[in-house]
Amino acid sequence: MGPRSVPLLPLLLALLGRPDPARAEGCDLQPVTSERPITLSYATSTVPRGCVSNSSMDTGHEVHILSVKWSEVSPVPLMVTVTPRADACGRPAVLILLCTRCSATITSPCSNLIIRTDAHLSPETIRAPNPEPPMVSSEGQLLAWALDTYGGITSYSELQDPRRVQLHLGEDASSPPECVPQEHFNAIQHLETEVFFHGVKGCSRSDAQSTGAAHIIHFQSEPSSSITEVNLSVSCAQNSTGNQILILQSKANFTWFLSSKCNIHLLVSGSYKMTLFPMVFPGMLLPDTEQDLIAKAFEKNYTVIASYSAIPASTHISLEIHEHEMVETPVTTTPIVITQPPDLPHQVLLTLKPWKCTDETMEIVIIRSYLEPIKDVVNITLRDISCQAEKNATHFMLKSPLSHCGTSLEGRGYANNELILSLAKDTVLRSVRVAFKCEIPRELFLRLFPTAAFEAPQTELEINKEAFVQASMRWMDHPADLQLKECWLLAAGREPLLLLQGGEARGAGVAVLEGPPSSHGRKIWRFRFTYTVPEGRHIPFSAILKCKAGLQNDTIFEKVLELTVKDAWRPLNYRGLGLAAVLGITFGAFLIGALLTAVLWYIYSHTRPISKLQPVSSTAPASESSSTNHSIGSTQSTPCSTSSMA
């Protein structure tokens, strides 16, 4: 039997983190012609056809023309808002709105606005003398009529499926003298509109076993576009219970501001911020082709593409997700455990993603204030409920080995577990399970241990004492091909010390140790060494342990571990100083103290009264005795004075 062949393309795509396009086979996107699963609209100032001119500046009115086309009947009335520049309504303006068989509401603070329209106006529309609309059948006839009637045209815009229109009054002398319509005209100076998107497509795989549905919005921005932020408002049908995901694809420098009222999973490129949380979350790199985005949805087990929408760049998008009928999969749960459908705890935790994995541990840190939308969270555990999170006034914290707490390593490069939230409301206690996958980084990990038990890693390297190093990495494809190439110890002022090379010890005091067997694609290397510093030489404050691992094809993974050097004979306050410097500082302090003591004693001894220093002599001159008595004051006795005079 010959060697088993491995498909090369899927392997390369997996290494690059891209979905396999073969997953999208059997899904041929087609326009959704029946009842649409979504209503999507976006803001734009680019109109299919339009123009501006200064021809109305010498007339009695500025004139704006809106010609509305419909690809299907609008589900809502058209909203038109007309606003003056600088809040001034001095110059009369004319709005010509051609919107056959539509309802419209026109609002403006300018009571002198003249409206000519064939639309059915709502009662909220401003009421001014409104003459009849023109009877025309083409764009050319419409523009010619406006010129004949008013003598000039300020702006003309053709609109396709508008939902709202914001029209700014005002004229620009720098505009062309004639209004000549152009394709894809940028009307940003005077108009912004929100238009319905009717190009929704969808598909589903015939062999689909999942009930999950994906909604994909593919942002297609022009290279010259300056838009880097987009506000997305998402709403869903009441009591929506479908298992759905929203995939938002854009440039990497985009920021999405999400306002959502849905229980829906998110997959976002660029970065995003939600109204519930103050921070900006990093997104992920998503493919930018139609087939690859479909494959990404299928990879996440959403095999119904309920909607695929490729829209131009916009600053605001409104998405309404309607109820999507799918076959429900029954879920067996205990009465107090909620596992379906995804609810607010799911949305919050899957947005926060508070889990972080290394190749051997899982750590979960949740800021308690971020759980306020959920309310009543009293305890958090993993799948094994004996693994409870510690909590303080600000955080829930939990750390466990990947081999404990019910964690499984079945997925490629992922650790799978569940967060179980215990919620207490009044006297009712219930639990919510949130399944999650924690990505295990494909990188080299370095750890330093004080003993051969390889427990309790530290970052302190003690001089003249054995230290134990563990290097490890997970490589799910071919862990046997991984090799620890070399390890160095680097310190300022010292020559680099080679500890390990090609799996063999290099240098005195270094020994390779036998590591545990590989498990779940994880390979472990261990060795010990002793760091010595010759007597009288400078002892560094810090050092760096640097190791490289790699494959036979020269793919290299490098890791650096920063260490603090500890000398058992060196006081902590003098760390970094030599012995001579320490002794010099100590002797200097002693000498200064002795000199200060001598000076103080000298001052004290020469300022005390003489009578306190020696007894009174009978042979002392009278003047000295008198002087002494005077300095002492009235407290001196009379017999002393008499004896002195005698």
XYZ file of C-alpha atoms in Angstrom, residues 64-642:
579
model
C -34.868 71.389 -6.139
C -36.200 68.393 -8.068
C -36.514 64.837 -6.682
C -37.522 62.123 -9.162
C -38.259 58.851 -7.355
C -38.149 55.414 -9.015
C -39.387 52.212 -7.405
C -38.338 48.638 -8.107
C -41.257 47.479 -5.955
C -43.907 48.985 -3.729
C -42.387 50.733 -0.711
C -43.346 49.095 2.595
C -43.348 52.455 4.405
C -44.222 56.071 3.481
C -41.376 58.189 2.117
C -40.048 60.705 4.654
C -38.677 63.966 3.197
C -37.106 66.621 5.417
C -36.189 70.015 3.966
C -33.869 72.180 6.071
C -32.403 75.632 5.381
C -28.748 76.479 5.811
C -27.896 78.538 8.923
C -31.537 78.157 10.062
C -32.641 80.895 7.685
C -35.791 80.587 5.586
C -35.543 83.969 3.866
C -35.317 82.994 0.188
C -38.379 81.140 -1.148
C -37.702 77.579 -2.289
C -39.558 75.152 -4.531
C -39.530 71.361 -4.030
C -40.682 69.325 -7.024
C -41.258 65.719 -5.918
C -42.290 63.182 -8.532
C -43.215 59.982 -6.711
C -45.965 58.187 -8.610
C -48.228 55.935 -6.520
C -46.429 56.592 -3.242
C -47.252 58.114 0.117
C -44.961 60.806 1.510
C -44.519 63.012 4.530
C -42.689 66.324 3.924
C -41.523 68.394 6.876
C -39.628 71.708 6.965
C -39.246 74.673 9.305
C -39.760 76.966 6.269
C -43.420 77.856 5.903
C -42.742 79.523 2.532
C -41.613 76.235 0.931
C -43.608 75.561 -2.243
C -44.316 71.867 -2.892
C -45.305 70.441 -6.271
C -45.815 66.655 -6.115
C -47.938 63.801 -7.398
C -47.446 61.816 -4.160
C -50.186 61.246 -1.628
C -49.224 63.590 1.224
C -49.821 62.675 4.859
C -51.599 65.032 7.287
C -48.225 65.845 8.924
C -46.980 67.520 5.726
C -46.584 71.284 5.891
C -49.476 73.130 4.318
C -48.569 75.957 1.955
C -50.063 76.975 -1.393
C -49.083 73.876 -3.406
C -49.741 74.084 -7.163
C -50.287 71.027 -9.339
C -47.308 68.861 -10.345
C -45.961 69.003 -13.887
C -47.319 66.530 -16.443
C -44.110 65.106 -17.901
C -42.951 61.652 -19.001
C -39.158 61.958 -19.190
C -36.180 63.500 -17.428
C -35.600 65.939 -20.281
C -39.191 67.156 -20.223
C -39.026 67.599 -16.434
C -35.878 69.746 -16.536
C -37.170 71.799 -19.473
C -40.458 72.462 -17.660
C -38.619 73.607 -14.506
C -36.457 76.020 -16.522
C -39.476 77.458 -18.325
C -41.506 77.781 -15.118
C -38.887 79.109 -12.665
C -36.005 80.272 -14.833
C -33.392 78.020 -13.250
C -32.628 74.721 -11.445
C -30.624 74.476 -8.195
C -30.413 70.665 -7.993
C -31.812 67.562 -9.635
C -31.629 64.061 -8.073
C -32.990 60.765 -9.296
C -33.606 58.416 -6.356
C -34.039 54.632 -6.398
C -36.123 53.035 -3.609
C -35.607 55.796 -1.012
C -36.779 55.386 2.569
C -35.835 58.835 3.838
C -34.503 61.984 2.168
C -32.714 64.888 3.855
C -32.586 67.916 1.522
C -30.491 70.973 2.414
C -31.552 74.279 0.887
C -28.986 76.679 -0.473
C -27.253 77.710 -3.699
C -23.594 77.661 -4.718
C -22.228 80.267 -7.100
C -19.368 77.904 -8.036
C -21.817 75.334 -9.472
C -21.999 74.890 -13.272
C -24.287 77.297 -15.134
C -26.476 74.457 -16.409
C -27.830 71.344 -14.681
C -26.683 68.452 -16.884
C -27.474 65.043 -15.231
C -24.548 62.659 -14.623
C -24.485 58.963 -13.732
C -23.695 58.028 -10.094
C -23.727 61.668 -9.064
C -22.320 62.637 -5.646
C -24.980 64.935 -4.139
C -23.366 65.198 -0.698
C -23.448 69.012 -0.730
C -27.231 69.156 -0.610
C -28.719 65.684 -0.094
C -28.515 62.514 1.965
C -30.893 59.626 1.519
C -31.526 56.231 3.055
C -32.417 53.682 0.392
C -33.825 50.156 0.519
C -31.560 47.356 -0.709
C -33.455 44.853 -2.844
C -30.522 42.795 -4.106
C -30.681 40.227 -1.293
C -29.552 36.721 -2.248
C -29.672 33.441 -0.381
C -29.091 29.701 -0.544
C -28.963 26.532 1.543
C -27.138 23.247 1.140
C -29.312 20.312 0.248
C -27.487 18.117 2.763
C -27.710 20.683 5.560
C -28.202 19.154 8.991
C -28.018 22.418 10.940
C -30.896 24.711 11.795
C -28.545 27.718 11.910
C -29.074 30.633 9.515
C -26.473 33.207 8.499
C -27.002 36.826 7.456
C -24.009 38.298 5.622
C -23.424 41.999 4.913
C -20.503 42.512 2.537
C -19.307 46.126 2.661
C -17.867 47.109 -0.730
C -16.121 50.443 -0.308
C -14.349 52.304 -3.090
C -10.575 52.813 -2.677
C -11.176 56.581 -2.555
C -13.862 56.318 0.140
C -13.049 58.121 3.402
C -15.669 56.210 5.421
C -14.103 54.291 8.341
C -17.053 54.172 10.771
C -20.528 52.754 10.293
C -23.530 52.712 12.602
C -25.531 49.506 12.300
C -28.974 49.219 13.845
C -30.256 45.625 14.081
C -33.750 44.569 15.100
C -35.495 41.195 15.089
C -39.013 39.854 15.221
C -40.448 39.556 18.706
C -39.874 36.189 20.388
C -37.416 35.232 17.655
C -35.886 31.882 18.626
C -33.810 30.998 15.585
C -30.123 30.132 15.876
C -28.664 32.902 13.717
C -25.316 34.581 13.031
C -24.611 38.002 11.546
C -21.366 38.223 9.528
C -20.119 41.750 8.839
C -17.291 42.001 6.315
C -15.418 45.264 5.765
C -11.918 46.669 5.523
C -9.665 46.030 8.505
C -9.681 49.738 9.477
C -13.481 49.913 9.828
C -15.223 50.355 13.174
C -18.797 49.103 13.532
C -21.050 50.744 16.133
C -23.743 48.162 16.810
C -27.149 48.812 18.282
C -28.825 45.424 18.497
C -32.087 44.160 19.930
C -31.480 40.593 18.824
C -30.247 37.336 20.267
C -27.762 36.732 17.483
C -24.142 35.672 17.211
C -21.633 38.035 15.612
C -18.633 37.597 13.336
C -17.123 41.008 12.551
C -14.075 42.207 10.658
C -12.306 45.388 11.692
C -13.380 46.384 15.212
C -16.766 46.953 16.800
C -18.487 48.570 19.776
C -21.855 47.715 21.293
C -24.232 49.984 23.169
C -24.091 47.709 26.231
C -20.336 48.083 26.696
C -17.969 51.063 26.795
C -14.986 49.340 25.162
C -14.105 48.654 21.530
C -13.761 44.955 20.694
C -11.262 43.734 18.112
C -12.829 41.812 15.254
C -11.206 39.128 13.143
C -9.825 38.873 9.646
C -12.634 37.683 7.383
C -12.366 36.624 3.732
C -13.467 39.185 1.154
C -15.043 37.016 -1.531
C -18.597 35.741 -1.810
C -17.659 32.052 -1.859
C -15.198 32.350 1.031
C -17.760 34.159 3.211
C -20.299 31.417 2.538
C -17.648 28.819 3.389
C -16.957 30.690 6.626
C -20.626 30.506 7.595
C -20.719 26.772 6.806
C -17.511 26.295 8.802
C -19.375 27.741 11.809
C -22.181 25.230 11.148
C -24.656 27.781 9.711
C -25.655 26.019 6.506
C -28.576 28.265 5.545
C -27.521 31.574 4.005
C -30.735 33.397 4.813
C -29.446 36.646 3.293
C -26.343 37.827 1.489
C -26.178 41.586 0.827
C -23.311 43.340 -0.970
C -23.782 47.074 -0.384
C -21.636 50.168 -0.969
C -19.862 51.885 1.920
C -22.226 53.826 4.151
C -22.204 55.633 7.487
C -25.507 54.140 8.616
C -27.213 50.793 7.998
C -30.573 49.598 9.257
C -31.217 45.845 9.336
C -34.522 44.269 10.295
C -34.389 40.469 10.561
C -37.766 38.796 10.101
C -38.726 35.429 11.519
C -36.893 32.693 9.619
C -38.737 29.411 9.550
C -36.490 26.419 10.097
C -36.914 22.918 11.424
C -36.464 23.097 15.151
C -34.120 20.625 16.781
C -35.522 19.468 20.131
C -33.211 20.072 23.071
C -33.305 17.922 26.184
C -32.542 19.920 29.309
C -33.342 19.859 32.973
C -36.072 22.294 34.022
C -33.667 24.761 35.637
C -30.991 24.816 32.906
C -31.477 27.026 29.853
C -29.418 25.983 26.833
C -31.602 27.114 23.920
C -32.205 29.574 22.459
C -29.268 32.017 22.673
C -30.276 34.788 25.066
C -28.749 37.866 26.639
C -26.098 35.967 28.670
C -24.979 34.297 25.439
C -24.799 37.617 23.649
C -22.861 39.306 26.464
C -20.332 36.510 27.027
C -19.787 35.735 23.355
C -19.143 39.454 22.855
C -16.781 39.802 25.812
C -14.913 36.543 25.102
C -13.355 36.618 28.590
C -11.426 33.355 28.102
C -7.736 33.092 27.282
C -5.792 29.890 26.724
C -2.167 28.885 26.678
C -0.994 25.438 25.637
C -1.711 24.112 29.136
C -4.094 26.462 30.977
C -7.403 28.227 30.557
C -7.976 31.549 32.303
C -11.262 33.425 32.558
C -11.485 37.000 33.862
C -14.814 38.865 33.776
C -15.312 42.416 35.001
C -18.474 42.262 37.082
C -19.816 45.598 35.862
C -19.947 44.145 32.318
C -22.473 41.574 33.570
C -24.934 44.236 34.714
C -27.192 43.760 31.650
C -27.673 40.110 32.710
C -28.322 40.946 36.386
C -28.508 38.567 39.364
C -25.289 36.604 38.575
C -24.270 34.969 41.857
C -21.810 32.318 40.693
C -19.890 31.155 37.617
C -18.450 27.681 37.009
C -17.105 25.640 34.147
C -18.674 22.431 32.842
C -17.343 20.694 35.937
C -19.251 22.656 38.574
C -16.528 22.035 41.159
C -14.421 24.538 39.187
C -15.909 27.736 40.570
C -14.753 31.244 39.779
C -13.334 33.332 42.579
C -15.044 36.669 42.932
C -14.231 39.961 44.550
C -15.808 43.391 44.391
C -14.811 43.900 40.748
C -14.068 40.568 39.010
C -14.930 36.918 38.505
C -11.679 34.952 38.005
C -11.007 31.304 37.203
C -7.897 29.448 36.075
C -7.515 25.731 35.413
C -5.337 23.296 33.450
C -6.713 22.231 30.078
C -6.879 18.685 31.417
C -9.370 19.612 34.168
C -12.840 21.090 34.643
C -14.458 19.214 31.754
C -12.347 20.904 29.064
C -12.097 18.919 25.842
C -9.457 19.285 23.150
C -11.342 17.659 20.324
C -11.249 20.656 17.994
C -8.169 21.647 16.010
C -6.356 24.282 18.035
C -9.283 24.926 20.378
C -10.248 24.072 23.946
C -14.004 23.505 24.399
C -15.937 24.102 27.600
C -19.023 25.798 28.999
C -19.545 28.716 31.329
C -22.451 28.061 33.681
C -23.966 31.209 35.171
C -26.070 30.820 38.307
C -28.786 33.468 38.355
C -30.824 34.202 41.458
C -34.003 36.220 41.189
C -36.182 36.431 44.259
C -36.172 32.840 45.554
C -35.737 31.184 42.142
C -32.287 29.878 41.209
C -31.613 28.985 37.596
C -28.588 28.334 35.426
C -27.574 29.393 31.935
C -25.021 27.425 29.935
C -22.858 29.228 27.398
C -20.671 26.933 25.308
C -17.447 28.456 24.042
C -14.246 27.624 22.194
C -10.977 29.052 23.475
C -8.283 29.324 20.827
C -4.913 27.832 21.788
C -2.220 30.047 20.271
C 0.086 28.291 17.854
C 3.237 29.595 19.519
C 6.140 28.515 21.687
C 5.690 28.837 25.473
C 8.557 29.188 27.979
C 8.292 28.639 31.728
C 10.921 28.736 34.502
C 10.505 26.580 37.628
C 12.467 26.521 40.907
C 12.384 22.715 41.305
C 12.331 19.534 39.229
C 8.639 19.096 40.119
C 7.867 21.720 37.444
C 5.170 23.340 39.554
C 4.472 27.019 40.213
C 6.359 28.792 37.414
C 8.213 31.979 38.297
C 10.258 34.715 36.627
C 13.032 34.939 39.233
C 16.433 33.427 38.426
C 18.641 32.827 41.468
C 22.421 32.854 41.106
C 24.306 29.622 41.861
C 21.076 27.678 42.120
C 19.587 25.171 39.693
C 16.753 26.448 37.524
C 14.414 24.249 35.495
C 13.097 25.288 32.088
C 10.101 23.926 30.196
C 9.450 24.810 26.547
C 6.199 23.592 25.004
C 4.003 24.021 21.965
C 0.899 22.517 20.392
C 1.114 21.521 16.741
C -1.913 19.455 15.847
C -0.713 18.412 12.391
C 2.626 16.713 13.017
C 3.917 17.328 16.560
C 6.765 14.839 16.049
C 8.277 17.205 13.468
C 8.736 19.957 16.077
C 12.252 20.453 17.384
C 13.702 22.761 20.031
C 16.438 24.412 18.001
C 18.318 26.447 20.643
C 18.081 28.381 23.903
C 20.198 31.327 25.064
C 20.495 33.329 28.291
C 21.173 37.013 27.654
C 22.135 39.635 30.254
C 23.432 43.200 29.968
C 27.206 43.408 30.305
C 27.667 39.637 29.909
C 28.464 37.448 26.946
C 25.412 35.524 25.617
C 25.266 32.080 27.213
C 24.250 29.194 24.913
C 22.286 26.663 26.968
C 20.842 24.290 24.373
C 21.350 23.632 20.673
C 19.920 20.922 18.461
C 18.375 19.214 21.451
C 21.753 18.849 23.237
C 23.156 20.659 26.271
C 25.790 23.313 25.656
C 27.826 24.742 28.487
C 28.673 23.799 32.057
C 25.820 23.077 34.432
C 23.276 22.399 31.661
C 21.473 19.043 31.396
C 18.639 17.892 29.143
C 15.773 16.257 31.046
C 13.196 13.787 29.828
C 9.865 15.452 29.207
C 6.386 13.945 29.421
C 5.027 12.237 26.290
C 3.166 14.273 23.677
C -0.570 14.592 24.228
C -3.197 16.183 21.989
C -0.475 17.483 19.696
C 1.479 19.134 22.522
C 5.222 18.610 22.653
C 7.292 19.420 25.768
C 11.064 19.900 26.192
C 12.780 20.234 29.581
C 16.292 21.056 30.769
C 18.060 22.476 33.816
C 20.952 24.884 34.227
C 22.804 26.857 36.899
C 23.546 30.527 36.375
C 26.883 31.522 37.916
C 28.639 34.886 38.108
C 32.415 34.925 38.798
C 33.406 36.507 42.093
C 33.939 40.229 41.803
C 32.051 40.494 38.544
C 29.002 42.698 38.039
C 25.712 40.960 38.814
C 22.967 41.949 36.343
C 19.589 42.998 37.596
C 17.699 41.150 34.829
C 18.216 38.562 32.113
C 16.384 37.179 29.095
C 15.783 33.527 28.279
C 15.349 33.165 24.516
C 14.425 29.907 22.765
C 13.605 28.876 19.208
C 11.600 25.882 18.028
C 10.936 24.899 14.473
C 9.948 22.376 11.858
C 12.138 20.545 9.416
C 11.096 23.035 6.726
C 12.809 25.825 8.731
C 9.575 27.363 10.028
C 10.761 29.056 13.247
C 8.831 29.943 16.398
C 10.654 32.195 18.858
C 9.833 33.053 22.470
C 11.429 35.375 25.027
C 11.002 35.132 28.809
C 12.122 38.129 30.869
C 13.712 37.190 34.207
C 14.730 39.027 37.370
C 18.158 37.966 38.689
C 18.258 37.264 42.410
C 21.425 37.042 44.538
C 20.872 35.396 47.935
C 23.852 37.344 49.390
C 22.748 40.704 48.108
C 20.356 42.873 50.175
C 17.332 43.886 48.144
C 17.968 47.605 48.768
C 21.434 47.352 47.195
C 20.490 45.224 44.227
C 22.780 46.001 41.348
C 25.721 47.236 43.560
C 28.945 45.367 44.206
C 30.152 44.299 47.681
C 32.795 47.056 47.816
C 30.166 49.704 47.058
C 27.894 48.345 49.804
C 30.742 48.392 52.376
C 31.776 51.891 51.278
C 28.239 53.222 51.734
C 27.996 51.608 55.180
C 31.382 52.999 56.406
C 30.577 56.451 55.052
C 27.279 56.510 56.905
C 29.052 55.457 60.136
C 31.746 58.153 59.751
C 29.218 60.900 59.069
C 27.233 59.861 62.121
C 30.354 59.896 64.349
C 31.403 63.366 63.160
C 27.922 64.782 63.716
C 27.895 63.348 67.246
C 31.295 64.943 68.036
C 30.251 68.356 66.704
C 27.042 68.350 68.698
C 28.883 67.387 71.894
C 31.445 70.164 71.323
C 28.693 72.777 70.879
C 26.818 71.520 73.887
C 29.893 71.474 76.167
C 30.934 75.043 75.277
C 27.575 76.662 75.753
C 26.746 75.252 79.221
C 27.193 77.644 82.282
C 30.637 77.260 83.988
C 29.046 76.724 87.388
C 27.515 73.560 86.022
C 30.898 72.300 84.912
C 33.074 72.902 88.148
C 32.673 73.670 91.933
C 32.969 77.312 93.211
C 36.533 78.086 94.435
C 37.251 80.325 97.538
C 40.213 81.862 95.725
C 38.195 82.927 92.712
C 38.249 86.694 92.039
C 35.275 88.649 93.190
C 34.515 89.825 89.708
C 34.208 86.223 88.443
C 31.930 85.292 91.349
C 29.810 88.320 90.795
C 29.608 87.589 87.138
C 28.610 84.030 87.828
C 25.923 85.091 90.252
C 24.599 87.541 87.740
C 24.358 84.964 85.015
C 22.682 82.436 87.268
C 20.186 84.980 88.503
C 18.197 85.218 91.699
C 18.223 81.513 92.253
C 21.788 81.656 93.687
C 22.165 81.687 97.554
C 23.585 84.618 99.502
C 26.174 82.593 101.459
C 27.995 81.824 98.209
C 28.389 85.520 97.487
C 29.591 86.313 101.044
